[in-house]
Short mmCIF file of C-alpha atoms in Angstrom, two decimals:
data_model
loop_
_atom_site.label_atom_id
_atom_site.label_comp_id
_atom_site.label_asym_id
_atom_site.label_seq_id
_atom_site.Cartn_x
_atom_site.Cartn_y
_atom_site.Cartn_z
CA UNK A 1 0.20 -0.02 -0.17
CA UNK A 2 1.74 3.43 -0.82
CA UNK A 3 2.11 6.00 1.44
CA UNK A 4 -0.28 8.56 2.42
CA UNK A 5 0.66 11.72 1.77
CA UNK A 6 -0.51 13.56 4.58
CA UNK A 7 -0.29 12.45 8.06
CA UNK A 8 -2.21 13.45 11.55
CA UNK A 9 -0.91 12.37 14.49
CA UNK A 10 -3.34 13.31 17.32
CA UNK A 11 -2.98 12.51 21.17
CA UNK A 12 -0.86 12.56 24.16
CA UNK A 13 1.29 9.98 24.56
CA UNK A 14 4.71 11.20 23.57
CA UNK A 15 6.03 7.76 23.10
CA UNK A 16 3.11 6.60 20.65
CA UNK A 17 3.65 10.27 18.64
CA UNK A 18 7.25 9.19 18.36
CA UNK A 19 6.98 5.79 17.05
CA UNK A 20 4.00 6.49 14.78
CA UNK A 21 6.54 9.55 12.99
CA UNK A 22 9.40 7.20 13.13
CA UNK A 23 7.12 4.38 11.09
CA UNK A 24 6.20 7.54 8.69
CA UNK A 25 9.50 8.06 8.06
CA UNK A 26 10.89 4.84 7.88
CA UNK A 27 7.62 4.51 5.44
CA UNK A 28 8.75 7.17 2.81
CA UNK A 29 12.32 5.82 3.01
CA UNK A 30 11.42 2.22 1.79
CA UNK A 31 9.14 3.72 -0.29
CA UNK A 32 11.21 6.12 -1.92
CA UNK A 33 14.24 3.68 -1.38
CA UNK A 34 16.46 6.38 0.28
CA UNK A 35 16.13 8.22 3.38
CA UNK A 36 14.27 11.73 2.78
CA UNK A 37 15.11 14.47 3.92
CA UNK A 38 13.38 15.55 7.53
CA UNK A 39 11.83 18.97 8.05
CA UNK A 40 11.03 19.55 11.75
CA UNK A 41 9.21 22.84 12.71
CA UNK A 42 7.45 23.89 15.56
CA UNK A 43 4.26 25.49 15.04
CA UNK A 44 4.06 27.63 17.65
CA UNK A 45 7.19 29.34 16.46
CA UNK A 46 7.22 29.05 12.53
CA UNK A 47 5.88 31.87 10.23
CA UNK A 48 3.03 31.56 7.47
CA UNK A 49 6.07 31.77 5.01
CA UNK A 50 8.38 29.55 6.81
CA UNK A 51 5.19 26.57 6.14
CA UNK A 52 4.52 27.78 2.55
CA UNK A 53 8.06 27.81 1.70
CA UNK A 54 8.39 24.08 3.52
CA UNK A 55 5.52 22.36 1.54
CA UNK A 56 5.62 24.27 -1.35
CA UNK A 57 6.99 22.17 -4.68
CA UNK A 58 10.10 21.68 -5.44
CA UNK A 59 12.04 21.78 -8.63
CA UNK A 60 13.52 17.90 -8.21
CA UNK A 61 10.14 16.07 -7.02
CA UNK A 62 12.76 15.62 -3.81
CA UNK A 63 11.53 13.15 -1.11
CA UNK A 64 10.94 15.19 1.96
CA UNK A 65 8.83 14.49 5.22
CA UNK A 66 7.54 17.64 6.91
CA UNK A 67 7.27 17.33 10.14
CA UNK A 68 5.06 20.26 12.33
CA UNK A 69 5.06 19.63 15.69
CA UNK A 70 2.78 21.66 18.84
CA UNK A 71 -0.07 21.96 16.05
CA UNK A 72 -2.52 22.67 19.12
CA UNK A 73 -0.79 26.27 19.29
CA UNK A 74 -1.05 27.36 15.22
CA UNK A 75 -2.97 30.56 14.37
CA UNK A 76 -5.71 30.70 12.07
CA UNK A 77 -3.56 32.37 9.72
CA UNK A 78 -1.25 28.66 10.00
CA UNK A 79 -4.08 26.55 9.89
CA UNK A 80 -5.27 27.69 6.52
CA UNK A 81 -1.82 27.59 4.79
CA UNK A 82 -1.73 23.90 6.29
CA UNK A 83 -5.03 22.74 5.27
CA UNK A 84 -4.06 23.81 1.64
CA UNK A 85 -1.02 21.75 1.85
CA UNK A 86 -2.90 18.91 2.66
CA UNK A 87 -5.50 19.39 0.35
CA UNK A 88 -2.56 19.64 -2.48
CA UNK A 89 0.22 18.10 -1.37
CA UNK A 90 3.71 18.67 -3.44
CA UNK A 91 5.08 15.61 -5.28
CA UNK A 92 7.55 13.83 -3.26
CA UNK A 93 6.21 15.50 0.04
CA UNK A 94 4.61 13.65 3.13
CA UNK A 95 3.50 16.13 5.59
CA UNK A 96 2.88 15.30 9.25
CA UNK A 97 1.38 17.29 11.75
CA UNK A 98 1.46 16.27 15.35
CA UNK A 99 -1.38 17.54 17.96
CA UNK A 100 -1.00 17.30 21.35
CA UNK A 101 -4.18 16.83 22.32
CA UNK A 102 -5.71 14.62 25.97
CA UNK A 103 -8.80 12.51 24.87
CA UNK A 104 -10.80 14.20 28.80
CA UNK A 105 -10.09 16.88 26.30
CA UNK A 106 -11.29 16.44 22.83
CA UNK A 107 -14.26 14.84 24.41
CA UNK A 108 -15.16 17.39 26.72
CA UNK A 109 -15.91 19.71 23.20
CA UNK A 110 -18.93 20.50 21.65
CA UNK A 111 -16.87 19.77 18.12
CA UNK A 112 -13.19 19.26 17.18
CA UNK A 113 -10.72 21.58 17.14
CA UNK A 114 -10.64 23.87 13.65
CA UNK A 115 -7.37 22.33 12.39
CA UNK A 116 -8.34 18.56 13.25
CA UNK A 117 -11.42 19.55 11.43
CA UNK A 118 -10.20 20.87 8.61
CA UNK A 119 -7.18 17.73 8.19
CA UNK A 120 -9.14 14.69 9.47
CA UNK A 121 -10.92 13.84 6.22
CA UNK A 122 -7.42 14.70 4.32
CA UNK A 123 -4.54 13.09 6.35
CA UNK A 124 -4.13 9.42 7.43
CA UNK A 125 -5.17 9.89 11.67
CA UNK A 126 -2.74 8.00 13.91
CA UNK A 127 -4.46 8.47 17.67
CA UNK A 128 -1.84 8.44 20.20
CA UNK A 129 -3.87 8.98 23.49
CA UNK A 130 -2.32 7.72 26.57
CA UNK A 131 -3.72 4.62 27.42
CA UNK A 132 -6.03 3.19 30.60
CA UNK A 133 -5.28 0.98 32.81
CA UNK A 134 -7.28 -1.63 31.39
CA UNK A 135 -6.08 -1.28 28.09
CA UNK A 136 -2.43 -2.06 28.68
CA UNK A 137 -2.18 -5.95 28.55
CA UNK A 138 -4.08 -5.81 25.17
CA UNK A 139 -0.87 -3.44 24.16
CA UNK A 140 1.72 -5.19 25.57
CA UNK A 141 0.19 -8.46 23.84
CA UNK A 142 0.26 -6.76 20.75
CA UNK A 143 4.24 -5.45 21.34
CA UNK A 144 5.04 -9.34 21.93
CA UNK A 145 3.58 -9.84 18.55
CA UNK A 146 5.60 -7.40 16.80
CA UNK A 147 8.64 -9.39 17.60
CA UNK A 148 6.24 -12.79 16.43
CA UNK A 149 5.83 -13.70 19.77
CA UNK A 150 2.60 -14.77 21.19
CA UNK A 151 2.49 -14.82 25.06
CA UNK A 152 0.54 -16.31 27.48
CA UNK A 153 -1.86 -14.29 30.41
CA UNK A 154 0.01 -15.43 33.17
CA UNK A 155 3.57 -13.71 31.06
CA UNK A 156 1.43 -10.30 30.51
CA UNK A 157 0.95 -9.75 33.98
CA UNK A 158 4.41 -10.94 34.72
CA UNK A 159 5.63 -7.95 32.77
CA UNK A 160 3.07 -5.33 33.74
CA UNK A 161 3.84 -6.02 37.43
CA UNK A 162 7.18 -6.29 37.46
CA UNK A 163 7.61 -3.01 34.76
CA UNK A 164 5.14 -0.87 35.66
CA UNK A 165 2.85 1.36 32.79
CA UNK A 166 5.10 3.55 31.44
CA UNK A 167 5.12 2.08 27.65
CA UNK A 168 8.44 3.33 26.61
CA UNK A 169 9.83 1.16 29.51
CA UNK A 170 7.54 -1.68 28.55
CA UNK A 171 8.17 -1.49 25.00
CA UNK A 172 12.22 -1.68 26.09
CA UNK A 173 11.50 -4.78 28.56
CA UNK A 174 9.40 -6.61 25.65
CA UNK A 175 12.62 -6.28 23.74
CA UNK A 176 14.56 -7.32 25.60
CA UNK A 177 12.71 -10.28 27.33
CA UNK A 178 12.43 -11.17 23.42
CA UNK A 179 16.12 -10.72 22.40
CA UNK A 180 17.37 -12.56 25.90
CA UNK A 181 15.13 -15.19 25.96
CA UNK A 182 15.83 -16.33 21.96
CA UNK A 183 11.63 -15.81 21.92
CA UNK A 184 10.79 -18.22 24.59
CA UNK A 185 9.32 -15.65 26.62
CA UNK A 186 7.93 -17.79 30.14
CA UNK A 187 6.26 -16.10 33.80
CA UNK A 188 9.86 -17.48 35.40
CA UNK A 189 11.67 -15.48 32.45
CA UNK A 190 10.05 -12.13 33.30
CA UNK A 191 10.15 -12.66 37.47
CA UNK A 192 13.52 -13.62 36.86
CA UNK A 193 14.16 -10.37 35.25
CA UNK A 194 11.87 -8.35 37.05
CA UNK A 195 11.32 -9.19 40.18
CA UNK A 196 13.90 -6.87 41.89
CA UNK A 197 16.98 -5.12 41.96
CA UNK A 198 18.79 -7.48 43.52
CA UNK A 199 18.68 -10.00 40.94
CA UNK A 200 20.82 -7.55 38.95
CA UNK A 201 23.46 -7.00 41.09
CA UNK A 202 26.35 -3.91 40.16
CA UNK A 203 28.83 -6.25 40.53
CA UNK A 204 27.51 -9.02 38.24
CA UNK A 205 26.92 -5.80 35.60
CA UNK A 206 30.83 -5.19 36.30
CA UNK A 207 32.30 -8.79 36.33
CA UNK A 208 30.64 -9.34 32.77
CA UNK A 209 31.84 -6.10 31.43
CA UNK A 210 35.72 -7.19 32.65
CA UNK A 211 35.17 -10.76 31.07
CA UNK A 212 34.28 -9.27 27.53
CA UNK A 213 30.56 -10.39 27.55
CA UNK A 214 29.07 -7.76 26.06
CA UNK A 215 25.80 -8.94 25.37
CA UNK A 216 25.53 -10.06 29.26
CA UNK A 217 26.64 -6.86 30.73
CA UNK A 218 24.79 -4.51 28.82
CA UNK A 219 21.51 -6.29 28.73
CA UNK A 220 21.97 -6.56 32.72
CA UNK A 221 22.98 -2.87 32.59
CA UNK A 222 19.64 -2.02 30.96
CA UNK A 223 17.81 -3.81 33.06
CA UNK A 224 19.15 -2.67 36.26
CA UNK A 225 18.58 0.76 35.20
CA UNK A 226 14.88 -0.10 34.21
CA UNK A 227 14.43 -1.52 37.79
CA UNK A 228 15.54 2.19 38.99
CA UNK A 229 19.10 1.14 39.89
CA UNK A 230 21.59 3.70 40.57
CA UNK A 231 23.85 5.13 37.51
CA UNK A 232 26.65 6.15 40.21
CA UNK A 233 26.45 3.03 41.71
CA UNK A 234 27.36 0.62 39.02
CA UNK A 235 29.82 3.40 37.42
CA UNK A 236 31.60 3.05 41.36
CA UNK A 237 31.20 -1.20 40.88
CA UNK A 238 32.83 -1.07 37.26
CA UNK A 239 35.76 1.21 37.97
CA UNK A 240 36.47 -1.12 41.15
CA UNK A 241 36.66 -4.04 39.06
CA UNK A 242 38.68 -2.30 36.56
CA UNK A 243 41.12 -1.13 39.39
CA UNK A 244 41.21 -4.86 40.42
CA UNK A 245 42.16 -5.50 36.63
CA UNK A 246 44.76 -3.63 36.79
CA UNK A 247 46.69 -4.64 39.53
CA UNK A 248 46.48 -8.21 38.58
CA UNK A 249 47.14 -8.09 34.66
CA UNK A 250 50.80 -8.50 35.01
CA UNK A 251 50.32 -10.56 38.14
CA UNK A 252 52.18 -14.08 38.45
CA UNK A 253 52.19 -16.69 41.58
CA UNK A 254 49.32 -18.14 43.32
CA UNK A 255 46.32 -16.71 44.57
CA UNK A 256 47.66 -15.63 48.22
CA UNK A 257 51.22 -14.67 47.18
CA UNK A 258 49.56 -12.08 44.70
CA UNK A 259 46.85 -11.27 47.37
CA UNK A 260 49.73 -10.00 49.93
CA UNK A 261 51.25 -8.35 47.48
CA UNK A 262 48.45 -6.09 45.95
CA UNK A 263 46.63 -5.94 49.74
CA UNK A 264 43.34 -7.34 47.81
CA UNK A 265 41.16 -9.93 49.21
CA UNK A 266 42.47 -13.71 48.23
CA UNK A 267 39.08 -14.75 46.93
CA UNK A 268 39.22 -11.70 44.56
CA UNK A 269 42.46 -12.64 43.55
CA UNK A 270 41.81 -16.23 42.52
CA UNK A 271 38.41 -14.99 40.60
CA UNK A 272 39.92 -12.33 38.78
CA UNK A 273 43.21 -13.05 37.81
CA UNK A 274 42.37 -15.46 34.76
CA UNK A 275 40.18 -12.63 33.52
CA UNK A 276 43.16 -9.88 33.99
CA UNK A 277 45.77 -11.93 32.38
CA UNK A 278 43.81 -11.57 28.91
CA UNK A 279 43.80 -7.68 29.33
CA UNK A 280 46.73 -5.90 27.23
CA UNK A 281 48.15 -2.28 28.81
CA UNK A 282 47.04 -0.84 26.38
CA UNK A 283 43.55 -1.26 26.91
CA UNK A 284 44.12 -1.35 31.14
CA UNK A 285 44.72 2.01 30.38
CA UNK A 286 41.99 3.14 28.16
CA UNK A 287 39.57 1.00 30.57
CA UNK A 288 40.81 3.73 33.86
CA UNK A 289 40.70 6.53 31.66
CA UNK A 290 36.86 5.47 31.00
CA UNK A 291 36.47 5.13 34.31
CA UNK A 292 37.29 8.44 35.18
CA UNK A 293 34.94 10.04 32.35
CA UNK A 294 32.42 8.19 33.58
CA UNK A 295 32.82 9.40 37.08
CA UNK A 296 32.46 12.98 35.76
CA UNK A 297 29.46 12.17 33.91
CA UNK A 298 27.36 10.23 35.85
CA UNK A 299 27.65 13.04 39.09
CA UNK A 300 26.39 15.16 36.55
CA UNK A 301 29.14 17.50 35.40
CA UNK A 302 29.47 17.03 31.67
CA UNK A 303 26.07 17.53 31.18
CA UNK A 304 25.63 13.99 29.81
CA UNK A 305 22.66 11.24 30.33
CA UNK A 306 23.81 9.14 33.23
CA UNK A 307 22.12 6.43 31.92
CA UNK A 308 23.30 6.11 28.58
CA UNK A 309 26.73 7.20 29.88
CA UNK A 310 26.82 4.11 31.87
CA UNK A 311 25.33 1.89 29.48
CA UNK A 312 27.93 3.05 26.89
CA UNK A 313 30.65 2.72 29.42
CA UNK A 314 29.77 -1.07 30.26
CA UNK A 315 29.67 -2.01 26.65
CA UNK A 316 33.01 -0.27 26.08
CA UNK A 317 35.06 -2.34 29.01
CA UNK A 318 32.93 -5.52 27.49
CA UNK A 319 34.64 -4.14 23.93
CA UNK A 320 38.42 -3.94 25.88
CA UNK A 321 37.91 -6.68 27.06
CA UNK A 322 37.43 -8.82 24.54
#
């Protein structure tokens, strides 16, 4: 089926709105065989002339996606321009209008807002209203279905109990569960993932990372963060483990002798020495420097997102170990 030239995304769930927009952009790319040129304009800030320029025909009929956000805040002059663009869409252009409104607000109106009334008959509409709690089981079931997995009701309830109602977190959880179980998602598997933070110890993440087990380290890190683990605590465990590797990668002798030389616990030495010996001096240096940078990031001093920073560091340490 050919992609509609005009799309109206209406609702108040940011995750569903983002997903709908990205799906339209992907469809435009698939249809043209190349990534489209994306233009994003905020309706509250854009001028009539800018809208006209963005939606006017191109001499080359380029593959373009024009995204208008905050459409609920447009003035009457912009409404007319958008309505005209939707009535006669330029060749090669896909127009996406994002209108933020709650279902409750819409139900309280005697008639739809002017822009929705004008575009409703011309555009393909994507409703992205926040879901009521009783709609969540069906949504999670559909999310599993998108991964070709048919979960049993007890799996759905276990996911909702463990993750909560945030759709972005639920989508991430479903994707991770399907990936880590090969599609064999059982109630027991879900409970093992989401019964509590204690199931995903920070030290387990660090152990997997310095051993070069990238998939295990990253998936455990994501799971821990979803469950509310502190990025600072994970970073501390990772830095501690890297520090131990740095002290042991050149060590030789039995673990009791090495423990005496390094001041480490003999059990820690025994468990870590086989892993540490696989590290090179160059990669140990890189790992130590990375830990200094991570400490800066997770304490909010760099302005970076601490959750992204910790996951990236876990992945990088595992790569250095490999």
